[in-house]
Amino acid sequence: MADTTTPTTRPPNAPKAADGPLWRSRGRSRRSTRNVRALTSAVVVTVVALAVLVVPPVVQLDEQAVDLALKLQPPSLAHPFGTDDVGRDLLLRCVYGLRVSLLVGLVAALVATVIGTAVGAAAAAFGGWTDRVVMRLVDTFSSVPHLLLGIFIVAMFRPGVWPVIVSVALTHWLSTARIVRSEVLSLRARPYVDAAVSGGSSRWRITVRHLLPGVLPQAGLAAVLMVPHAMWHESALSFLGLGLPSHQASLGNLVQTARGSLLAGDWWPTLFPGLFLIVPTLAIAGLAGVWRERINPRRRSELML
C-alpha cells in the first residue's frame, strides 16, 4: 500500500533544525560592554584626578573658612553643592576630602601590596615549614575583622593621615599574600623553573628572576582593587571619630558632621560627600575589572539549548 503521508514542507528562509547544542559567540557584545565600562571608568578617574590636583591650587580658597551668615545654604550658582553647618563651601571641602581619601587609598594599597607580595612569595618559594608557619599567621590575622583590627591600631596614635595609612596597610596585605603565594606555587611547576633549578640557580635568583616577574600583574591588580577598599576603610574610621581630626576635610568626617543636618531635612551635606566617595571607588573598581578580564580572559561563547 502506497504511503500517502504528505511530506512536511519548510519555508525557504526558515533556519535548519540544529542537530545538537548551538554555540553562539558573544565576543563582540562582551568587547563592546567592556569598552564602554572601561571608557566611562577612565573618564571618571581622569576627572577625579584633575579635580584633586588642579582645583586646590587654582581656586586658592581656604576650605576651613567659616561664614555663619551662609550656614546651610542649599545648592546655588555661588555654591554648587551648598554649604555646611558653619557656612563652608561644600564643593571645596568635598574636593579636599577626596584628595585625602585618595592619598590614603593609594599609599596604603601600595604598602599593603609590597608587604603581601614579599610574604606570599617568600612563603611559596621556601616552602616546607616556612610556608606552613607563614600561612598559619596569615590565617590568624584574617580571623580578626579588618575594621576591628584597624581601630585597635589607630587608637595607639594621635588622629592623623599617617596612622590611618598604617592601619589600612597592616590590615589589607593578607589577601595579596594569599594570591601571590598561589601564583608562585603555580609558577614553580613551569618547565623553565625546573630548567633553572637543574642549571644550578640559587633559590633567591629563581625567585627574583623567574617567580616575582610572573606575579607582578596579579599583584598590581590586587593593589588597584585595594584602593577603593582602603578609601572606604578610611571613611569608616573617620566616621567613627578615630581617623582624621574633625576639623580636617575627609569624606568620612563630612558625612559624620552632616548627620544632624540630615535629620533637620538638609540633604546636601550628606548626599554630595557620599557621591564623592561612591562614584570614584566604582570607577576604580571598573578599571580593575577590565584589567582582570584581560589577565584572565573568560570564555566568549555561550551554550544555547
PDB file of C-alpha atoms in Angstrom, residues 48-250:
ATOM      1  CA  VAL A  48      38.681  62.994  39.740  1.00  0.00           C
ATOM      2  CA  ALA A  49      42.455  63.199  39.307  1.00  0.00           C
ATOM      3  CA  LEU A  50      42.218  66.622  37.651  1.00  0.00           C
ATOM      4  CA  ALA A  51      39.867  67.838  40.394  1.00  0.00           C
ATOM      5  CA  VAL A  52      42.120  66.867  43.288  1.00  0.00           C
ATOM      6  CA  LEU A  53      45.277  68.094  41.537  1.00  0.00           C
ATOM      7  CA  VAL A  54      44.099  71.295  39.844  1.00  0.00           C
ATOM      8  CA  VAL A  55      41.211  72.705  41.884  1.00  0.00           C
ATOM      9  CA  PRO A  56      43.020  73.458  45.200  1.00  0.00           C
ATOM     10  CA  PRO A  57      45.994  75.333  43.612  1.00  0.00           C
ATOM     11  CA  VAL A  58      43.808  77.212  41.120  1.00  0.00           C
ATOM     12  CA  VAL A  59      40.975  78.208  43.466  1.00  0.00           C
ATOM     13  CA  GLN A  60      43.283  79.128  46.362  1.00  0.00           C
ATOM     14  CA  LEU A  61      40.455  79.366  48.873  1.00  0.00           C
ATOM     15  CA  ASP A  62      40.564  78.287  52.467  1.00  0.00           C
ATOM     16  CA  GLU A  63      38.335  75.236  52.748  1.00  0.00           C
ATOM     17  CA  GLN A  64      38.104  75.816  56.504  1.00  0.00           C
ATOM     18  CA  ALA A  65      36.902  79.418  56.221  1.00  0.00           C
ATOM     19  CA  VAL A  66      33.794  79.831  58.404  1.00  0.00           C
ATOM     20  CA  ASP A  67      30.932  82.175  57.478  1.00  0.00           C
ATOM     21  CA  LEU A  68      27.936  81.706  59.755  1.00  0.00           C
ATOM     22  CA  ALA A  69      25.855  84.032  57.582  1.00  0.00           C
ATOM     23  CA  LEU A  70      25.939  81.332  54.876  1.00  0.00           C
ATOM     24  CA  LYS A  71      25.072  78.474  57.202  1.00  0.00           C
ATOM     25  CA  LEU A  72      23.364  75.516  55.463  1.00  0.00           C
ATOM     26  CA  GLN A  73      22.693  77.287  52.184  1.00  0.00           C
ATOM     27  CA  PRO A  74      21.144  74.977  49.533  1.00  0.00           C
ATOM     28  CA  PRO A  75      22.957  74.380  46.230  1.00  0.00           C
ATOM     29  CA  SER A  76      23.171  77.534  44.121  1.00  0.00           C
ATOM     30  CA  LEU A  77      25.350  79.137  41.455  1.00  0.00           C
ATOM     31  CA  ALA A  78      27.636  80.632  44.093  1.00  0.00           C
ATOM     32  CA  HIS A  79      27.870  77.307  45.969  1.00  0.00           C
ATOM     33  CA  PRO A  80      27.019  74.417  43.598  1.00  0.00           C
ATOM     34  CA  PHE A  81      26.967  71.877  46.440  1.00  0.00           C
ATOM     35  CA  GLY A  82      25.651  74.284  49.073  1.00  0.00           C
ATOM     36  CA  THR A  83      27.314  74.996  52.408  1.00  0.00           C
ATOM     37  CA  ASP A  84      27.699  73.053  55.633  1.00  0.00           C
ATOM     38  CA  ASP A  85      26.557  73.856  59.145  1.00  0.00           C
ATOM     39  CA  VAL A  86      29.173  76.610  59.636  1.00  0.00           C
ATOM     40  CA  GLY A  87      28.966  78.171  56.171  1.00  0.00           C
ATOM     41  CA  ARG A  88      31.915  76.443  54.483  1.00  0.00           C
ATOM     42  CA  ASP A  89      31.666  75.704  50.761  1.00  0.00           C
ATOM     43  CA  LEU A  90      30.770  72.036  50.440  1.00  0.00           C
ATOM     44  CA  LEU A  91      32.183  71.527  46.944  1.00  0.00           C
ATOM     45  CA  LEU A  92      35.622  72.699  48.011  1.00  0.00           C
ATOM     46  CA  ARG A  93      35.539  70.570  51.147  1.00  0.00           C
ATOM     47  CA  CYS A  94      34.457  67.521  49.124  1.00  0.00           C
ATOM     48  CA  VAL A  95      37.412  68.011  46.768  1.00  0.00           C
ATOM     49  CA  TYR A  96      39.830  68.313  49.695  1.00  0.00           C
ATOM     50  CA  GLY A  97      38.248  65.316  51.388  1.00  0.00           C
ATOM     51  CA  LEU A  98      38.511  63.241  48.213  1.00  0.00           C
ATOM     52  CA  ARG A  99      42.179  64.191  47.920  1.00  0.00           C
ATOM     53  CA  VAL A 100      42.824  62.920  51.439  1.00  0.00           C
ATOM     54  CA  SER A 101      40.898  59.693  50.781  1.00  0.00           C
ATOM     55  CA  LEU A 102      42.784  59.062  47.537  1.00  0.00           C
ATOM     56  CA  LEU A 103      46.109  59.709  49.285  1.00  0.00           C
ATOM     57  CA  VAL A 104      45.253  57.212  51.994  1.00  0.00           C
ATOM     58  CA  GLY A 105      43.955  54.671  49.494  1.00  0.00           C
ATOM     59  CA  LEU A 106      46.921  54.843  47.104  1.00  0.00           C
ATOM     60  CA  VAL A 107      49.681  54.839  49.728  1.00  0.00           C
ATOM     61  CA  ALA A 108      48.025  52.165  51.874  1.00  0.00           C
ATOM     62  CA  ALA A 109      47.360  49.961  48.832  1.00  0.00           C
ATOM     63  CA  LEU A 110      50.985  50.300  47.697  1.00  0.00           C
ATOM     64  CA  VAL A 111      52.404  49.450  51.126  1.00  0.00           C
ATOM     65  CA  ALA A 112      49.990  46.549  51.625  1.00  0.00           C
ATOM     66  CA  THR A 113      50.809  45.152  48.169  1.00  0.00           C
ATOM     67  CA  VAL A 114      54.555  45.284  48.833  1.00  0.00           C
ATOM     68  CA  ILE A 115      54.123  43.516  52.176  1.00  0.00           C
ATOM     69  CA  GLY A 116      51.726  40.913  50.799  1.00  0.00           C
ATOM     70  CA  THR A 117      53.874  40.216  47.740  1.00  0.00           C
ATOM     71  CA  ALA A 118      57.020  39.773  49.831  1.00  0.00           C
ATOM     72  CA  VAL A 119      55.308  37.499  52.369  1.00  0.00           C
ATOM     73  CA  GLY A 120      53.451  35.396  49.789  1.00  0.00           C
ATOM     74  CA  ALA A 121      56.463  34.990  47.511  1.00  0.00           C
ATOM     75  CA  ALA A 122      58.753  34.065  50.405  1.00  0.00           C
ATOM     76  CA  ALA A 123      56.299  31.503  51.770  1.00  0.00           C
ATOM     77  CA  ALA A 124      55.834  29.788  48.415  1.00  0.00           C
ATOM     78  CA  ALA A 125      59.486  29.981  47.371  1.00  0.00           C
ATOM     79  CA  PHE A 126      60.901  28.486  50.574  1.00  0.00           C
ATOM     80  CA  GLY A 127      58.035  26.041  51.110  1.00  0.00           C
ATOM     81  CA  GLY A 128      58.109  23.447  53.876  1.00  0.00           C
ATOM     82  CA  TRP A 129      57.744  24.610  57.456  1.00  0.00           C
ATOM     83  CA  THR A 130      58.283  28.240  56.437  1.00  0.00           C
ATOM     84  CA  ASP A 131      55.227  28.127  54.202  1.00  0.00           C
ATOM     85  CA  ARG A 132      53.129  26.444  56.889  1.00  0.00           C
ATOM     86  CA  VAL A 133      54.120  28.880  59.641  1.00  0.00           C
ATOM     87  CA  VAL A 134      53.624  31.973  57.487  1.00  0.00           C
ATOM     88  CA  MET A 135      50.215  30.887  56.206  1.00  0.00           C
ATOM     89  CA  ARG A 136      49.035  29.987  59.704  1.00  0.00           C
ATOM     90  CA  LEU A 137      49.969  33.516  60.780  1.00  0.00           C
ATOM     91  CA  VAL A 138      48.042  34.886  57.804  1.00  0.00           C
ATOM     92  CA  ASP A 139      45.020  32.798  58.789  1.00  0.00           C
ATOM     93  CA  THR A 140      45.301  34.054  62.374  1.00  0.00           C
ATOM     94  CA  PHE A 141      45.284  37.710  61.337  1.00  0.00           C
ATOM     95  CA  SER A 142      42.493  37.064  58.830  1.00  0.00           C
ATOM     96  CA  SER A 143      40.259  35.723  61.584  1.00  0.00           C
ATOM     97  CA  VAL A 144      40.129  39.212  63.140  1.00  0.00           C
ATOM     98  CA  PRO A 145      37.784  41.669  61.347  1.00  0.00           C
ATOM     99  CA  HIS A 146      39.712  44.321  59.426  1.00  0.00           C
ATOM    100  CA  LEU A 147      37.803  47.224  60.920  1.00  0.00           C
ATOM    101  CA  LEU A 148      38.258  45.996  64.480  1.00  0.00           C
ATOM    102  CA  LEU A 149      41.992  45.495  63.988  1.00  0.00           C
ATOM    103  CA  GLY A 150      42.246  48.875  62.289  1.00  0.00           C
ATOM    104  CA  ILE A 151      40.516  50.572  65.213  1.00  0.00           C
ATOM    105  CA  PHE A 152      42.994  48.931  67.597  1.00  0.00           C
ATOM    106  CA  ILE A 153      45.965  50.185  65.564  1.00  0.00           C
ATOM    107  CA  VAL A 154      44.651  53.734  65.096  1.00  0.00           C
ATOM    108  CA  ALA A 155      43.799  54.032  68.796  1.00  0.00           C
ATOM    109  CA  MET A 156      47.511  53.813  69.634  1.00  0.00           C
ATOM    110  CA  PHE A 157      48.309  57.048  67.769  1.00  0.00           C
ATOM    111  CA  ARG A 158      47.014  60.586  67.573  1.00  0.00           C
ATOM    112  CA  PRO A 159      44.407  61.239  64.845  1.00  0.00           C
ATOM    113  CA  GLY A 160      46.060  61.936  61.514  1.00  0.00           C
ATOM    114  CA  VAL A 161      46.656  60.744  57.985  1.00  0.00           C
ATOM    115  CA  TRP A 162      49.647  58.504  58.617  1.00  0.00           C
ATOM    116  CA  PRO A 163      48.108  56.444  61.439  1.00  0.00           C
ATOM    117  CA  VAL A 164      45.187  55.708  59.121  1.00  0.00           C
ATOM    118  CA  ILE A 165      47.563  54.703  56.317  1.00  0.00           C
ATOM    119  CA  VAL A 166      49.473  52.399  58.662  1.00  0.00           C
ATOM    120  CA  SER A 167      46.222  50.905  59.928  1.00  0.00           C
ATOM    121  CA  VAL A 168      44.857  50.205  56.449  1.00  0.00           C
ATOM    122  CA  ALA A 169      48.160  48.856  55.141  1.00  0.00           C
ATOM    123  CA  LEU A 170      48.685  46.471  58.064  1.00  0.00           C
ATOM    124  CA  THR A 171      45.160  45.041  57.750  1.00  0.00           C
ATOM    125  CA  HIS A 172      44.909  44.634  53.962  1.00  0.00           C
ATOM    126  CA  TRP A 173      48.042  42.738  52.899  1.00  0.00           C
ATOM    127  CA  LEU A 174      46.649  39.313  53.804  1.00  0.00           C
ATOM    128  CA  SER A 175      44.613  38.730  50.639  1.00  0.00           C
ATOM    129  CA  THR A 176      47.556  39.814  48.473  1.00  0.00           C
ATOM    130  CA  ALA A 177      49.823  37.345  50.271  1.00  0.00           C
ATOM    131  CA  ARG A 178      47.400  34.500  49.508  1.00  0.00           C
ATOM    132  CA  ILE A 179      47.090  35.498  45.839  1.00  0.00           C
ATOM    133  CA  VAL A 180      50.841  35.818  45.353  1.00  0.00           C
ATOM    134  CA  ARG A 181      51.519  32.532  47.152  1.00  0.00           C
ATOM    135  CA  SER A 182      49.104  30.580  44.959  1.00  0.00           C
ATOM    136  CA  GLU A 183      50.531  32.179  41.822  1.00  0.00           C
ATOM    137  CA  VAL A 184      54.127  31.397  42.853  1.00  0.00           C
ATOM    138  CA  LEU A 185      53.194  27.785  43.593  1.00  0.00           C
ATOM    139  CA  SER A 186      51.755  27.577  40.083  1.00  0.00           C
ATOM    140  CA  LEU A 187      54.875  29.104  38.547  1.00  0.00           C
ATOM    141  CA  ARG A 188      57.148  26.693  40.408  1.00  0.00           C
ATOM    142  CA  ALA A 189      55.735  23.851  38.312  1.00  0.00           C
ATOM    143  CA  ARG A 190      56.645  25.523  34.993  1.00  0.00           C
ATOM    144  CA  PRO A 191      59.339  23.918  32.819  1.00  0.00           C
ATOM    145  CA  TYR A 192      61.591  26.978  32.748  1.00  0.00           C
ATOM    146  CA  VAL A 193      61.753  26.984  36.562  1.00  0.00           C
ATOM    147  CA  ASP A 194      62.733  23.304  36.513  1.00  0.00           C
ATOM    148  CA  ALA A 195      65.396  24.135  33.954  1.00  0.00           C
ATOM    149  CA  ALA A 196      66.749  26.919  36.160  1.00  0.00           C
ATOM    150  CA  VAL A 197      66.890  24.555  39.147  1.00  0.00           C
ATOM    151  CA  SER A 198      68.678  21.915  37.054  1.00  0.00           C
ATOM    152  CA  GLY A 199      71.129  24.594  35.897  1.00  0.00           C
ATOM    153  CA  GLY A 200      72.197  25.270  39.480  1.00  0.00           C
ATOM    154  CA  SER A 201      70.453  28.610  40.064  1.00  0.00           C
ATOM    155  CA  SER A 202      70.009  29.557  43.685  1.00  0.00           C
ATOM    156  CA  ARG A 203      66.592  29.842  45.267  1.00  0.00           C
ATOM    157  CA  TRP A 204      67.000  33.598  45.615  1.00  0.00           C
ATOM    158  CA  ARG A 205      67.901  34.007  41.931  1.00  0.00           C
ATOM    159  CA  ILE A 206      64.954  31.878  40.828  1.00  0.00           C
ATOM    160  CA  THR A 207      62.590  33.911  42.989  1.00  0.00           C
ATOM    161  CA  VAL A 208      63.854  37.270  41.738  1.00  0.00           C
ATOM    162  CA  ARG A 209      64.395  36.379  38.073  1.00  0.00           C
ATOM    163  CA  HIS A 210      61.530  33.981  37.370  1.00  0.00           C
ATOM    164  CA  LEU A 211      58.867  33.975  40.077  1.00  0.00           C
ATOM    165  CA  LEU A 212      58.403  37.642  41.018  1.00  0.00           C
ATOM    166  CA  PRO A 213      58.051  38.915  37.408  1.00  0.00           C
ATOM    167  CA  GLY A 214      55.321  36.342  36.883  1.00  0.00           C
ATOM    168  CA  VAL A 215      53.245  37.558  39.829  1.00  0.00           C
ATOM    169  CA  LEU A 216      53.578  41.298  39.184  1.00  0.00           C
ATOM    170  CA  PRO A 217      50.376  41.519  37.068  1.00  0.00           C
ATOM    171  CA  GLN A 218      48.338  39.813  39.784  1.00  0.00           C
ATOM    172  CA  ALA A 219      49.968  41.938  42.488  1.00  0.00           C
ATOM    173  CA  GLY A 220      49.261  45.121  40.525  1.00  0.00           C
ATOM    174  CA  LEU A 221      45.642  44.104  40.071  1.00  0.00           C
ATOM    175  CA  ALA A 222      45.357  43.414  43.797  1.00  0.00           C
ATOM    176  CA  ALA A 223      46.761  46.888  44.519  1.00  0.00           C
ATOM    177  CA  VAL A 224      44.228  48.606  42.251  1.00  0.00           C
ATOM    178  CA  LEU A 225      41.368  46.636  43.758  1.00  0.00           C
ATOM    179  CA  MET A 226      42.612  47.566  47.220  1.00  0.00           C
ATOM    180  CA  VAL A 227      42.383  51.327  46.616  1.00  0.00           C
ATOM    181  CA  PRO A 228      38.547  51.548  46.852  1.00  0.00           C
ATOM    182  CA  HIS A 229      38.571  49.248  49.881  1.00  0.00           C
ATOM    183  CA  ALA A 230      41.177  51.432  51.581  1.00  0.00           C
ATOM    184  CA  MET A 231      39.168  54.589  50.828  1.00  0.00           C
ATOM    185  CA  TRP A 232      36.061  53.078  52.418  1.00  0.00           C
ATOM    186  CA  HIS A 233      38.129  51.895  55.380  1.00  0.00           C
ATOM    187  CA  GLU A 234      39.486  55.401  55.946  1.00  0.00           C
ATOM    188  CA  SER A 235      35.994  56.884  55.672  1.00  0.00           C
ATOM    189  CA  ALA A 236      34.674  54.385  58.195  1.00  0.00           C
ATOM    190  CA  LEU A 237      37.427  55.228  60.695  1.00  0.00           C
ATOM    191  CA  SER A 238      36.881  58.957  60.228  1.00  0.00           C
ATOM    192  CA  PHE A 239      33.123  58.495  60.566  1.00  0.00           C
ATOM    193  CA  LEU A 240      33.711  56.771  63.898  1.00  0.00           C
ATOM    194  CA  GLY A 241      35.923  59.650  65.029  1.00  0.00           C
ATOM    195  CA  LEU A 242      39.128  57.573  65.008  1.00  0.00           C
ATOM    196  CA  GLY A 243      40.643  58.654  61.714  1.00  0.00           C
ATOM    197  CA  LEU A 244      41.438  62.214  60.734  1.00  0.00           C
ATOM    198  CA  PRO A 245      40.818  65.171  63.073  1.00  0.00           C
ATOM    199  CA  SER A 246      37.317  66.570  62.866  1.00  0.00           C
ATOM    200  CA  HIS A 247      38.478  69.939  61.500  1.00  0.00           C
ATOM    201  CA  GLN A 248      40.312  68.333  58.566  1.00  0.00           C
ATOM    202  CA  ALA A 249      38.342  67.690  55.395  1.00  0.00           C
ATOM    203  CA  SER A 250      37.674  63.991  54.918  1.00  0.00           C
TER     204      SER A 250
END
